[in-house]
Amino acid sequence: MIFTTSAMAEENSSFVDDSIRDISIIAGTGAAGAVLGLSTLSFVEEPSDHLKNIVVGGAIGIILGVGIVAYGQANKSKGLYENAALDLKDFSTGERKVWHMAKRKEVSRQLGVNQPSFTYSFKF
């Protein structure tokens, strides 16, 4: 979680800077995972039989790093969506209905259609 604060410190950085930061976060967590996997070798009798712990630790670290980067990117996008959100307090249900009816009439006028374009009838 040390990396998340540094990941959110710069809001207006360039794409290249963001990419380098993201890659360094992933590489750092991968290296940390590999070191943790390496540290498990001191607890087994035959360390050469358990060298895969280093690879597994590195893989888990990379997965964790990708999660941290994805979380940081999602929070950046969340701010953009919240800033662009509409204030719907002034747009009640009645006003929505009136708006939809006006748009429907406008489209009908533009298309020159007075009645629905789809009709059906039943004959027995």
Short mmCIF file of C-alpha atoms in Angstrom, two decimals:
data_model
loop_
_atom_site.label_atom_id
_atom_site.label_comp_id
_atom_site.label_asym_id
_atom_site.label_seq_id
_atom_site.Cartn_x
_atom_site.Cartn_y
_atom_site.Cartn_z
CA MET A 1 0.00 0.00 0.00
CA ILE A 2 3.05 2.25 0.04
CA PHE A 3 2.77 2.58 -3.71
CA THR A 4 -0.86 3.74 -3.78
CA THR A 5 -0.14 7.09 -2.15
CA SER A 6 2.63 7.85 -4.61
CA ALA A 7 0.43 6.65 -7.46
CA MET A 8 -2.27 9.20 -6.64
CA ALA A 9 0.07 12.11 -5.87
CA GLU A 10 0.23 13.36 -9.45
CA GLU A 11 -3.07 14.09 -11.10
CA ASN A 12 -1.88 15.98 -14.19
CA SER A 13 1.14 13.93 -15.23
CA SER A 14 1.72 12.83 -18.78
CA PHE A 15 0.87 9.45 -20.26
CA VAL A 16 4.52 8.37 -20.37
CA ASP A 17 5.08 9.32 -16.74
CA ASP A 18 1.96 7.41 -15.72
CA SER A 19 3.09 4.36 -17.70
CA ILE A 20 6.58 4.40 -16.18
CA ARG A 21 5.08 4.74 -12.69
CA ASP A 22 2.69 1.85 -13.33
CA ILE A 23 5.46 -0.40 -14.65
CA SER A 24 7.68 0.44 -11.69
CA ILE A 25 4.86 -0.38 -9.27
CA ILE A 26 4.31 -3.76 -10.93
CA ALA A 27 8.06 -4.50 -11.08
CA GLY A 28 8.51 -3.45 -7.45
CA THR A 29 5.73 -5.64 -6.14
CA GLY A 30 7.00 -8.51 -8.30
CA ALA A 31 10.51 -8.12 -6.87
CA ALA A 32 9.12 -7.90 -3.33
CA GLY A 33 7.15 -11.10 -3.92
CA ALA A 34 10.25 -12.84 -5.26
CA VAL A 35 12.22 -11.76 -2.17
CA LEU A 36 9.47 -13.17 0.04
CA GLY A 37 9.57 -16.40 -1.95
CA LEU A 38 13.35 -16.47 -1.55
CA SER A 39 13.02 -16.01 2.19
CA THR A 40 10.98 -19.20 2.46
CA LEU A 41 13.98 -21.26 1.31
CA SER A 42 15.67 -20.91 4.70
CA PHE A 43 12.84 -22.85 6.33
CA VAL A 44 13.14 -26.05 4.26
CA GLU A 45 15.75 -28.81 4.43
CA GLU A 46 16.53 -28.88 0.70
CA PRO A 47 16.29 -25.33 -0.72
CA SER A 48 17.15 -26.51 -4.24
CA ASP A 49 13.92 -28.53 -4.31
CA HIS A 50 11.82 -25.44 -3.55
CA LEU A 51 13.24 -22.83 -5.95
CA LYS A 52 9.79 -22.49 -7.48
CA ASN A 53 8.82 -20.50 -4.36
CA ILE A 54 10.81 -17.58 -5.81
CA VAL A 55 8.83 -17.69 -9.06
CA VAL A 56 5.50 -18.14 -7.26
CA GLY A 57 6.27 -15.20 -4.95
CA GLY A 58 7.22 -13.04 -7.93
CA ALA A 59 4.05 -14.00 -9.78
CA ILE A 60 1.87 -13.20 -6.78
CA GLY A 61 3.69 -9.87 -6.43
CA ILE A 62 3.06 -9.03 -10.09
CA ILE A 63 -0.63 -9.89 -9.73
CA LEU A 64 -0.82 -7.68 -6.63
CA GLY A 65 0.96 -4.88 -8.51
CA VAL A 66 -1.49 -5.08 -11.40
CA GLY A 67 -4.32 -4.86 -8.88
CA ILE A 68 -2.80 -1.75 -7.29
CA VAL A 69 -2.36 -0.08 -10.69
CA ALA A 70 -5.90 -0.99 -11.77
CA TYR A 71 -7.31 0.39 -8.51
CA GLY A 72 -5.41 3.64 -8.98
CA GLN A 73 -6.61 4.03 -12.57
CA ALA A 74 -10.20 3.27 -11.54
CA ASN A 75 -10.08 5.99 -8.91
CA LYS A 76 -8.78 8.50 -11.46
CA SER A 77 -11.65 7.64 -13.79
CA LYS A 78 -14.14 7.82 -10.94
CA GLY A 79 -13.28 11.48 -10.39
CA LEU A 80 -13.86 12.25 -14.06
CA TYR A 81 -17.26 10.59 -13.99
CA GLU A 82 -18.30 12.34 -10.79
CA ASN A 83 -17.31 15.75 -12.16
CA ALA A 84 -19.27 15.17 -15.37
CA ALA A 85 -22.39 13.83 -13.64
CA LEU A 86 -25.67 15.64 -14.22
CA ASP A 87 -27.62 17.16 -11.38
CA LEU A 88 -30.96 15.39 -11.74
CA LYS A 89 -32.73 17.25 -8.94
CA ASP A 90 -34.13 19.75 -11.46
CA PHE A 91 -35.30 17.05 -13.86
CA SER A 92 -38.34 15.43 -12.25
CA THR A 93 -40.44 12.61 -13.68
CA GLY A 94 -43.04 14.99 -15.09
CA GLU A 95 -40.38 17.08 -16.81
CA ARG A 96 -38.83 13.92 -18.25
CA LYS A 97 -42.17 12.86 -19.70
CA VAL A 98 -42.69 16.27 -21.29
CA TRP A 99 -39.14 16.20 -22.68
CA HIS A 100 -39.62 12.72 -24.18
CA MET A 101 -42.94 13.69 -25.77
CA ALA A 102 -41.40 16.83 -27.29
CA LYS A 103 -38.46 14.86 -28.70
CA ARG A 104 -40.82 12.22 -30.07
CA LYS A 105 -42.90 14.87 -31.84
CA GLU A 106 -39.76 16.52 -33.19
CA VAL A 107 -38.48 13.25 -34.65
CA SER A 108 -41.90 12.46 -36.12
CA ARG A 109 -41.99 15.90 -37.74
CA GLN A 110 -38.51 15.45 -39.19
CA LEU A 111 -39.37 12.03 -40.60
CA GLY A 112 -42.79 13.14 -41.82
CA VAL A 113 -44.49 10.34 -39.95
CA ASN A 114 -47.92 10.99 -38.47
CA GLN A 115 -48.54 7.51 -37.20
CA PRO A 116 -46.37 4.75 -35.85
CA SER A 117 -44.31 3.07 -38.55
CA PHE A 118 -45.20 -0.41 -37.29
CA THR A 119 -48.80 -1.56 -37.52
CA TYR A 120 -50.41 -4.95 -37.34
CA SER A 121 -53.83 -6.45 -37.74
CA PHE A 122 -55.41 -9.77 -36.99
CA LYS A 123 -57.80 -11.49 -39.40
CA PHE A 124 -59.57 -14.70 -38.60
#
